[in-house]
XYZ file of C-alpha atoms in Angstrom:
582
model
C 91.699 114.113 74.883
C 94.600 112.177 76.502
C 92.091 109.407 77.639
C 90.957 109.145 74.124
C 94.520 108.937 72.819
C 94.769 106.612 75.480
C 91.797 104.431 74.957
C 93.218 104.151 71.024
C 96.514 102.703 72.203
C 94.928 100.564 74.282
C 92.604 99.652 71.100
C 95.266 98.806 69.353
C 96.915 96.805 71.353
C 93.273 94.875 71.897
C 92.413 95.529 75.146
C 88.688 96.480 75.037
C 88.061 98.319 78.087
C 87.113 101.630 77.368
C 88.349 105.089 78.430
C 86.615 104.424 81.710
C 89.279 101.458 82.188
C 92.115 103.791 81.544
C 90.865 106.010 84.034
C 90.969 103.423 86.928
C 94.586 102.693 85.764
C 95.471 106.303 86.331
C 93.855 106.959 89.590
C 91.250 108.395 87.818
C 87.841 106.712 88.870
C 87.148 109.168 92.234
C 86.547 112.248 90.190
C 84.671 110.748 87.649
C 84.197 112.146 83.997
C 84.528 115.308 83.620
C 81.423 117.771 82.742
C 81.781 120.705 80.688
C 81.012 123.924 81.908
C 78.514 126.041 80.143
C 80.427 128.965 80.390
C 83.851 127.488 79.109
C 84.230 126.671 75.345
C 82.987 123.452 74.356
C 86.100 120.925 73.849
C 86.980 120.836 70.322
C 86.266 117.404 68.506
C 88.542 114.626 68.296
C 90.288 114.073 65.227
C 88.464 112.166 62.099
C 90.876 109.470 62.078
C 90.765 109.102 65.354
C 87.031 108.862 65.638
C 87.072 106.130 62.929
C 89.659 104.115 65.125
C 86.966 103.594 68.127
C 84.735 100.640 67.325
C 83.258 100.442 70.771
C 80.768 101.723 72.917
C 81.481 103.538 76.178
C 79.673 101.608 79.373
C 79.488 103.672 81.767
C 80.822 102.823 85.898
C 78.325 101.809 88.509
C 78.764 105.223 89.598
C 78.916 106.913 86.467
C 76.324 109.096 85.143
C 75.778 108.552 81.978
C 75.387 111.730 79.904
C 75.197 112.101 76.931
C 75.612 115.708 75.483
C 75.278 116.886 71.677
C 76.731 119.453 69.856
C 73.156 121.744 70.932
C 74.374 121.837 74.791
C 70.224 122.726 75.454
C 68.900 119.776 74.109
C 68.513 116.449 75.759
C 68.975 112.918 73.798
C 66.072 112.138 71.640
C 66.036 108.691 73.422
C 65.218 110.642 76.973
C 62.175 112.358 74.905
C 60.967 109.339 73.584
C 60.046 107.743 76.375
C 58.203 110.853 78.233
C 54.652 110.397 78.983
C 52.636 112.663 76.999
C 50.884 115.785 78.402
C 46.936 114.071 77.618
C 48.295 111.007 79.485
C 49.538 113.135 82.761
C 46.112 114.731 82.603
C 44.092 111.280 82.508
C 46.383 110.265 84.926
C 45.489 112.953 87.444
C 41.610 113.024 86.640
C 41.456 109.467 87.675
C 43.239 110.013 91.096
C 41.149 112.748 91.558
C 37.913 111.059 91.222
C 39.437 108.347 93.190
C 39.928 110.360 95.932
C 36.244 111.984 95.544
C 34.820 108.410 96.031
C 36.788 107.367 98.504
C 36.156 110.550 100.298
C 32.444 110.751 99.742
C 31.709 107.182 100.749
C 33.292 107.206 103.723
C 31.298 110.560 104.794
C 28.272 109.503 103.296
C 28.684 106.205 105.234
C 29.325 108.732 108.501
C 26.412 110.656 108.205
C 24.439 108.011 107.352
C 25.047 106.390 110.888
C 25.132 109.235 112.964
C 21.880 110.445 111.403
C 20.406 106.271 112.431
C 22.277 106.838 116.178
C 20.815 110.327 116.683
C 17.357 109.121 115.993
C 18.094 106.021 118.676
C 19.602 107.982 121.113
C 16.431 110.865 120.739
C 13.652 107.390 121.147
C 16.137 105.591 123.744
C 16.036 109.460 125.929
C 12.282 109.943 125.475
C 11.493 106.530 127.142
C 13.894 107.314 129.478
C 11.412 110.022 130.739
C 8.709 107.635 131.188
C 10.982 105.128 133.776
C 10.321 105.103 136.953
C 11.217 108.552 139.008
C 10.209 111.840 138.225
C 11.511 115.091 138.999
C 8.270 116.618 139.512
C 7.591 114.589 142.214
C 10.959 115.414 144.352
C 10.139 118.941 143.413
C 6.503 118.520 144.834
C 7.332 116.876 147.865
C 9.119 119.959 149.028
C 6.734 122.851 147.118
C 3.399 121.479 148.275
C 4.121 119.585 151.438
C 3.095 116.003 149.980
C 4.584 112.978 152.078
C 7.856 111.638 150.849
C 7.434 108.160 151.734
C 4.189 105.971 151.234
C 4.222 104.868 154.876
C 3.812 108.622 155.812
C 0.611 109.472 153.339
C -1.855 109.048 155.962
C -0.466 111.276 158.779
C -0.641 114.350 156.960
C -2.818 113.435 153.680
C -6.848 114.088 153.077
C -8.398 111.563 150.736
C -10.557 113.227 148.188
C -13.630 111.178 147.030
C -11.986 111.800 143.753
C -8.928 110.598 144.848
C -9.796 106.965 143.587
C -10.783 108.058 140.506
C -7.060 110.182 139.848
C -5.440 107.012 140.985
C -6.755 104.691 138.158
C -5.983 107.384 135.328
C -2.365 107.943 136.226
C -1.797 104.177 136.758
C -3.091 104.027 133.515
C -6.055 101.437 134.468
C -8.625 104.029 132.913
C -8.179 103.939 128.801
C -10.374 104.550 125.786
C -10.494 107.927 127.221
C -9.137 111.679 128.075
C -9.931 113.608 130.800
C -10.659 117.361 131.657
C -10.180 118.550 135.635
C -11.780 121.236 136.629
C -12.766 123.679 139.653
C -11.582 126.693 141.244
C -7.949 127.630 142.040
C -6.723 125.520 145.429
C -9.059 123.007 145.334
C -6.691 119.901 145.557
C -7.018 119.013 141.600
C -2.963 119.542 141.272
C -1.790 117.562 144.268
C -4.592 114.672 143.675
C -2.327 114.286 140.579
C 0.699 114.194 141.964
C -0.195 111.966 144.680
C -1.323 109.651 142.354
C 1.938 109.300 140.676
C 3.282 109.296 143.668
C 2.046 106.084 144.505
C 3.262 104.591 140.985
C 6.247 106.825 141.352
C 5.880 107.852 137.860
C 6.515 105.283 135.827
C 4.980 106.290 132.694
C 3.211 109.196 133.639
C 5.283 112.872 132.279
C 3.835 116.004 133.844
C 4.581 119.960 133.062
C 2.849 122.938 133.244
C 1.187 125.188 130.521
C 1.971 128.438 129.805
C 0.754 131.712 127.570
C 3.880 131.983 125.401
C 4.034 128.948 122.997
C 7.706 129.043 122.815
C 7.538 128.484 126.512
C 5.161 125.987 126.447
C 6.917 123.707 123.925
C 10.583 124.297 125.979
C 8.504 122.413 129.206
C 7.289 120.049 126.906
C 10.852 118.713 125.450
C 11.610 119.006 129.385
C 8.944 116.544 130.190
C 9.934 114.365 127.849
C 13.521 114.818 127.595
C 13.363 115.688 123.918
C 15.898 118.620 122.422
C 13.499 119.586 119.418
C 16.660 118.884 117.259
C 18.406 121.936 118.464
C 21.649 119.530 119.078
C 21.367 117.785 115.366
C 24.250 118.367 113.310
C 22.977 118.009 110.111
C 21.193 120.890 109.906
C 24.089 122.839 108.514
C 23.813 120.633 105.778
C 20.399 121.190 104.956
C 19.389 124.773 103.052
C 16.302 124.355 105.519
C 16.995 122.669 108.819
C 14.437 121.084 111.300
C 15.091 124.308 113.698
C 13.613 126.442 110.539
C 10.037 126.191 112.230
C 7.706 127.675 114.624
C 6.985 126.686 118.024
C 3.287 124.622 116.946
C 5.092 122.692 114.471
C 8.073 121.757 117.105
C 5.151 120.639 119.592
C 3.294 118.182 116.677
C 7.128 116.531 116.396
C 7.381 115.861 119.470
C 3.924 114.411 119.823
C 4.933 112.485 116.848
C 8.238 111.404 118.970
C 5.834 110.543 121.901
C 3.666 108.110 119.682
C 6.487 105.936 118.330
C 7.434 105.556 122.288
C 3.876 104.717 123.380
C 3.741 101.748 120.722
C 7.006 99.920 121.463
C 5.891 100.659 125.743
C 2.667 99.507 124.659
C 3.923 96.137 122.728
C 6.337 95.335 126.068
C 3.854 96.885 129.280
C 0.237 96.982 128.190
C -0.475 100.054 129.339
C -0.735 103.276 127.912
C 1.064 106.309 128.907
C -0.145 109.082 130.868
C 1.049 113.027 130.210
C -0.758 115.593 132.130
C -0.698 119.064 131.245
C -1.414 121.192 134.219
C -2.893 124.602 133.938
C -4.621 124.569 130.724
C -6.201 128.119 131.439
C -3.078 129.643 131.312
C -2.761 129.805 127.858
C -4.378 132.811 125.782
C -7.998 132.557 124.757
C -6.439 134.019 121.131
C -5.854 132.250 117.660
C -2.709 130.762 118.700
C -4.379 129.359 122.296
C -7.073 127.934 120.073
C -4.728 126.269 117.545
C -2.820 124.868 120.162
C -5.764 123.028 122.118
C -7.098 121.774 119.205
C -3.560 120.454 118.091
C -3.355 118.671 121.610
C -7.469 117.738 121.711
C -6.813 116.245 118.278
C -3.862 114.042 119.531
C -5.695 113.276 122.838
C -8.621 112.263 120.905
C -6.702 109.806 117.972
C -5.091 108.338 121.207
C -7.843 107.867 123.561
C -9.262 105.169 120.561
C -6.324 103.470 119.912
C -5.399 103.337 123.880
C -1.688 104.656 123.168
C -1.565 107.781 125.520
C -3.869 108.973 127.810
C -4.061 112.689 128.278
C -5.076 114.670 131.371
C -5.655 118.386 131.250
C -6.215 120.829 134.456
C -8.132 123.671 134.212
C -9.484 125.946 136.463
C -11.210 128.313 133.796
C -14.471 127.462 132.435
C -13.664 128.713 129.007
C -11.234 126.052 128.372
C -13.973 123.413 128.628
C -16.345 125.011 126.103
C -12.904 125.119 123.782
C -12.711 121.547 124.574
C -16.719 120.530 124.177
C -16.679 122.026 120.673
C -14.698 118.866 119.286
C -15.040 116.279 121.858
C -16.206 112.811 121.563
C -14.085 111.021 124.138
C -13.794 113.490 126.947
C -14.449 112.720 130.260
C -14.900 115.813 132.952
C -14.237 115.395 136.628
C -15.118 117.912 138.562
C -13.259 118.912 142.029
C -15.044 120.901 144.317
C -14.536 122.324 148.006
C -14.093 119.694 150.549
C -17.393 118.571 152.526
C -17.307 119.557 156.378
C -16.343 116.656 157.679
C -13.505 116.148 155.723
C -12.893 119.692 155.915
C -12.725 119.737 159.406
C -10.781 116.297 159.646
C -8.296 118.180 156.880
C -7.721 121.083 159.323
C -7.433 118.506 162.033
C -4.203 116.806 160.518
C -2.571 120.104 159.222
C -2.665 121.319 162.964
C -1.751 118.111 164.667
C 1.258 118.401 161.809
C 2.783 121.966 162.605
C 1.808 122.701 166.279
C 1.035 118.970 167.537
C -2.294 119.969 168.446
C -5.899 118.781 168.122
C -8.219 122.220 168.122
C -11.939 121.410 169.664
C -14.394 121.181 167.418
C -16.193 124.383 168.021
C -13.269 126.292 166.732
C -13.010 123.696 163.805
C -16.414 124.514 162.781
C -16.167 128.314 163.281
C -13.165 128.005 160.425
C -15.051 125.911 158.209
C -18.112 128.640 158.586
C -15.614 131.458 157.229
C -13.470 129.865 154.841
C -15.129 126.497 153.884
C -13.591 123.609 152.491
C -10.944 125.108 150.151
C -7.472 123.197 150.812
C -5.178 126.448 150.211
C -7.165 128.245 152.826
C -7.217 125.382 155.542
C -3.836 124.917 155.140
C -2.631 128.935 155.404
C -5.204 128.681 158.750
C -3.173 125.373 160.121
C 0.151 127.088 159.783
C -0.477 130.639 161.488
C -1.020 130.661 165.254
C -4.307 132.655 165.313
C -6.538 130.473 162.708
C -9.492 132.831 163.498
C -7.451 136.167 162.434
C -6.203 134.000 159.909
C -10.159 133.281 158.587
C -10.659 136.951 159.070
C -7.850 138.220 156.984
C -8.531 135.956 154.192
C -12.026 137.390 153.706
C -10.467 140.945 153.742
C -8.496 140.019 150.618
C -11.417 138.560 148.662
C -13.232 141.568 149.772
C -10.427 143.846 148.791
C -9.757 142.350 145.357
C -13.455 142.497 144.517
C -13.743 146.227 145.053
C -10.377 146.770 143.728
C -11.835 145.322 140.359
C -15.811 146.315 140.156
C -16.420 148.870 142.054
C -18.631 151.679 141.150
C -18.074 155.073 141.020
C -22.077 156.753 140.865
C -23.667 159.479 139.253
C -20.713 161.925 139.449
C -18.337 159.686 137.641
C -16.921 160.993 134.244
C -17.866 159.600 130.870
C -14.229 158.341 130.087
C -14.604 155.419 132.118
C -17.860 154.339 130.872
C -16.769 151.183 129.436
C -14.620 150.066 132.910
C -18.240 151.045 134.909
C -20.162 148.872 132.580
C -18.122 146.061 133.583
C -18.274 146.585 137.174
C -21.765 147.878 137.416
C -22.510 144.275 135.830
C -20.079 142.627 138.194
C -21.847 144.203 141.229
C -25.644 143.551 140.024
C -25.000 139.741 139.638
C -23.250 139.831 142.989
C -26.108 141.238 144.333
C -28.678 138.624 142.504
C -26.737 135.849 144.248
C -26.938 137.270 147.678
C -30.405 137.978 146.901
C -31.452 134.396 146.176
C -30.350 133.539 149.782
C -33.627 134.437 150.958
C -35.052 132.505 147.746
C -33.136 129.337 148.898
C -35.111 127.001 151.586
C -31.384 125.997 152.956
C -28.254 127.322 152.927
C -25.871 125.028 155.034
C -26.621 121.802 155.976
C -25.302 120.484 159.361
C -23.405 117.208 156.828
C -22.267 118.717 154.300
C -22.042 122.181 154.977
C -21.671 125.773 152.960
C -24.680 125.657 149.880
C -23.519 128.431 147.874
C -26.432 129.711 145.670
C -25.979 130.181 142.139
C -27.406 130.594 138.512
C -27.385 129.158 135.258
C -24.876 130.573 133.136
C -27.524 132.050 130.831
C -29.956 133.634 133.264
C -26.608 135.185 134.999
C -25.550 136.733 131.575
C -29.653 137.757 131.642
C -29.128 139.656 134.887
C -25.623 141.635 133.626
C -27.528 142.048 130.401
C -24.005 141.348 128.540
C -22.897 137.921 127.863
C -18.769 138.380 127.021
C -18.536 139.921 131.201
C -18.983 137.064 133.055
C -16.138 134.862 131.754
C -13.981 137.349 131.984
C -14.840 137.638 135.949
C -14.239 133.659 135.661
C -10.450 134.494 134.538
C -10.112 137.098 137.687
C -11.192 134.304 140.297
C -14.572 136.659 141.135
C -17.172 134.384 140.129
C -16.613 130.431 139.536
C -18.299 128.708 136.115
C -18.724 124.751 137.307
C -18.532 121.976 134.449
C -22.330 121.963 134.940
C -22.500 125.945 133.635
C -23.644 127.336 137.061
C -22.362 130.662 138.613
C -21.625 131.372 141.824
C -19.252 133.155 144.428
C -15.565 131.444 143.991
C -15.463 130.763 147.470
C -17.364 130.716 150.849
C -15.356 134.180 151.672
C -15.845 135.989 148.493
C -19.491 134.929 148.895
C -19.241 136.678 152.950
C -17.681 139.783 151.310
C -20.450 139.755 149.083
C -22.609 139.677 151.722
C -20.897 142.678 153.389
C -20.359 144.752 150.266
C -24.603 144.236 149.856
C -25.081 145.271 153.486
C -23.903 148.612 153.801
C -25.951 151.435 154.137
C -27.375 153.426 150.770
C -25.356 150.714 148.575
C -28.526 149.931 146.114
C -29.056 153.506 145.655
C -25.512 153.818 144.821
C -25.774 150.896 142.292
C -28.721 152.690 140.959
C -26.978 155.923 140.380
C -24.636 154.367 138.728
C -27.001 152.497 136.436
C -28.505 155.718 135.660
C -25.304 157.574 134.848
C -24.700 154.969 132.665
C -27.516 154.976 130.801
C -27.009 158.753 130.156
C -23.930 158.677 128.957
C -25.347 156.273 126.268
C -28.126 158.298 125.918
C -26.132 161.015 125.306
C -23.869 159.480 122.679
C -27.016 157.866 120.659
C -28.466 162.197 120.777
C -27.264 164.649 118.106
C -28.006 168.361 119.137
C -29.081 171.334 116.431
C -29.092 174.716 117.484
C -30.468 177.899 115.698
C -28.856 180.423 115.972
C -31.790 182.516 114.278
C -33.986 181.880 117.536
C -31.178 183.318 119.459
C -31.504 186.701 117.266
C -35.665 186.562 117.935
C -36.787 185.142 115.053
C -38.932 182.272 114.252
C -39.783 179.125 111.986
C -42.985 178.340 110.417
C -43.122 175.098 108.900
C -46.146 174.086 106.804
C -46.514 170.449 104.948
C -47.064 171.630 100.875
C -46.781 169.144 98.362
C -44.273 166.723 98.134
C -42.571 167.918 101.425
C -42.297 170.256 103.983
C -42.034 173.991 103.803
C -39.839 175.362 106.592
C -39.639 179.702 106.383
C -38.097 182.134 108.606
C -39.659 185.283 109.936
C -37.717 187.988 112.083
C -38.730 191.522 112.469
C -41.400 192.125 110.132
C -39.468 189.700 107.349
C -40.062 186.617 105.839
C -37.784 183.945 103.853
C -37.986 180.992 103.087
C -34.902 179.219 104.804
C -35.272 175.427 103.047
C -37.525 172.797 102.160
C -37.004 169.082 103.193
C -38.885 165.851 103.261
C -39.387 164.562 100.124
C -40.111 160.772 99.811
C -38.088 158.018 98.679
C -38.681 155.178 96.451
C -39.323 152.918 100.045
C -41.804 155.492 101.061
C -39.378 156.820 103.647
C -38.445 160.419 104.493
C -35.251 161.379 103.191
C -33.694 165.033 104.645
């Protein structure tokens, strides 16, 4: 009020400064104008005439808030309201930030996924190559497992070269296209380590090599080991995906990595000119079932499309027979090598380096041909005889435990065996008779060893053997237990030289073909008995009897028993198809 009454004086005397002026006179200008407080009355107005004597308008200090305050103390100026932003203006405002942001945000992870989706398909081709370069695992792990030389320079110390050896040597090196290839021949023939001494000598470049296995889940893990592939189980953008690439079954991860594997062969092919190799060793490990069948055909199928256009060349082992006739159903490109016992000379010169090897010793050659008599030319046998110090116990316990797991298996029980096990005795009984055919046909044969090439193991054609067990599911099954062997050319035989001694043996002993025709018998009454259906009357038991008489349209069948007679049915009438019908 008194800077009012001042300013008017002031006024008057025309100096045009304002209250604000008059303040800074005073000492005024630190504290500023003074606010009213809400809860102390509201200053009462000026006076009218002095109100009419101000012709100015206050300007407020630099430091001066200016505030402006009506007689409504809740209310703002209208000027302050005027130049608000209205509410549909804040919420444009904020929409379009928003979807700023969205875009902004979106692009940049679209632009991320994008790449690392490009990278992780790179990096899965660039590490699947990488598993065809030079240096395998397998063969460090070989080298130690199944005594192969380390070193080139050391091959021919302690190494036997197959006549098939050649042969392995251009297919790994991948000289040998348009074509895939199925090894086969009994268990410890050499077929494993002619493979790996053949990438050996490359040392591996191009060539992957794993081993098969009954559980498909198992067999596609050694796969993506092989070839260095993860099956997408490290891919991140399956928890983006409602169905990822995991969402699958174990087939379907084996055709993507085949897939995987072609993409490789075609830039390799483009910058080497050769194809690649991958061998898949022990094919007869996987089931003879619906998924075993789906899964050979998925590789034959591959193996085949590849073999034309010279991209991969695929090698399967085998030492079952069965596998092959899966195989021959579809094949039009297949080659079959089969690997056999060793011949006697290179038997003997076999056994010849494994002993100089472990004892530094040359045996004479009448002990060298004494072993090759009992155990022949399989490699796993010659090489458990090398290493023990008695090699003639050695030969002498080995045909004890072909001996032992034959009987263990088929072995027949006779007449006094129960009629539970009548399916197991059909099995064995057949077993036993085709053993004994084949030792039989020794004295059919006009040689059984020759002096060159030694043991001549006789043998049948797969169809007159299944003639001779009179079942023809039996004898591949005795293929599978390493009994009998099934060669690519369908003949049976012993599986080895010592089986075929402890055939011999088994044969030999006193009153055994009377036992095998006991049990023949027993067999055939048991059958017998299940194919008969026993009636008994009971009214023969009480003394009566049955007269049957033919009468028309049938048989008349009556009872009679002390002094009575009734008729007890009448059956046999015919049928439309002139048949009897009870």
């Amino acid at each position: 009020m008194g800077l009012i009454r001042a300013g008017s004086r002031l006024a008057s005397r025309g100096y045009s400064g304002g209250p604000a002026a008059v303040a800074a006179q005073r000492g005024l200008w630190a504290r500023g104008p003074r606010i009213p407080n809400e809860r102390s009355a509201p200053p009462p107005p000026p006076p009218p005439t002095t109100l009419r004597r101000i012709h100015w308008t206050p300007q407020p200090g630099p430091r001066q808030e200016r505030r402006h305050y009506s007689k409504d103390k809740d209310k703002c100026n209208d000027d302050d309201h005027r130049h608000e932003p209205s509410i549909w203006y804040k919420m444009l405002e904020s929409a379009a930030t928003s979807l700023a942001s969205i875009l902004v945000l979106g692009t940049g992870f679209a632009l991320a996924a994008y790449t690392y989706h490009k990278s992780y398909k790179y990096f899965v081709l660039k590490k699947m190559s990488n598993a065809f370069e030079p240096g395998d695992p397998v063969l460090d792990l070989a080298a130690i497992g199944k005594d192969l030389p380390l070193s080139k320079t050391a091959a021919a110390t302690h190494w036997i070269e197959r006549p098939e050896q050649s042969i392995v040597d251009e297919i790994v090196a991948g000289k040998e296209v348009g074509h895939y290839h199925l090894f086969i021949g009994e268990k410890g023939t050499g077929k494993s380590s002619m493979l790996l001494e053949a990438m050996r000598k490359i040392d591996g470049d191009g060539v992957a090599m794993f081993e098969a296995h009954a559980d498909l889940e198992i067999f596609r893990i050694r796969l993506g080991k092989a070839l260095d592939y993860e099956f997408h189980e490290d891919y991140m953008g399956s928890y983006f995906s409602e169905r990822g690439p995991r969402d699958t079954t174990a087939l379907l991860d084996i055709e993507r990595a085949l897939n995987k594997v072609e993409k490789v062969a075609l830039k390799r092919r483009a910058r080497v000119g050769r194809p690649l190799v991958i061998i898949i060793n022990q094919m007869h490990l996987i089931r003879d079932d619906d998924d075993g069948k789906d899964l050979i055909e998925l590789l034959q199928q591959r193996a085949e499309q590849w073999a034309a256009s010279n991209l991969v060349t695929m090698v399967f082992n085998s030492d079952d027979y069965w596998v092959y006739e899966r195989l021959k159903q579809l094949s039009t490109r297949m080659a079959v090598l089969t690997v056999l016992d060793l011949p006697k000379h290179q038997a003997i010169a076999a056994l010849k380096n494994y002993r100089r090897r472990y004892f530094s010793e040359v045996p004479s050659s009448e002990i060298l041909e004494e072993i090759y008599d009992r155990v022949g030319g399989r490699l796993n046998f010659l090489n458990r005889v090398a290493k023990s110090q008695d090699m003639l116990a050695t030969c002498e316990e080995i045909k004890r435990v072909e001996k032992t797991w034959f009987l263990n298996q088929c072995w027949i029980l006779g007449e006094e065996m129960d009629d539970d096990v009548m399916d197991q005795q059909k099995w064995a009984a057949a077993a036993v008779v085709l053993a004994t055919a084949l030792v039989d046909k020794e004295e059919e044969m006009e040689e059984t060893y020759d002096p060159a090439k030694g043991h001549i193991l006789p043998s049948y054609p797969l169809h007159i053997a299944q003639e001779i067990m009179t079942r023809a599911d039996f004898v591949r099954a005795l293929d599978r237990l390493n009994l009998f062997s099934i060669t690519s050319k369908a003949e049976v035989r012993a599986s080895s030289v010592p089986m075929h001694i402890a055939f011999r043996e088994i044969v030999a002993q006193p009153g055994f073909r009377e036992h095998l025709q006991a049990t023949i018998d027993r067999i055939a009454a048991i059958e017998s008995l299940g194919r008969t259906r026993e009636i008994v009357a009971k009214d023969l038991v009480w003394g009566g009897k049955y007269e049957i008489k033919k009468s028309y349209g049938g048989v008349e069948v009556s009872l009679k028993q002390e002094g009575k007679k009734r008729d007890v049915t009448v059956v046999e009438e015919d049928d439309d198809d002139g048949k009897s019908e009870d």
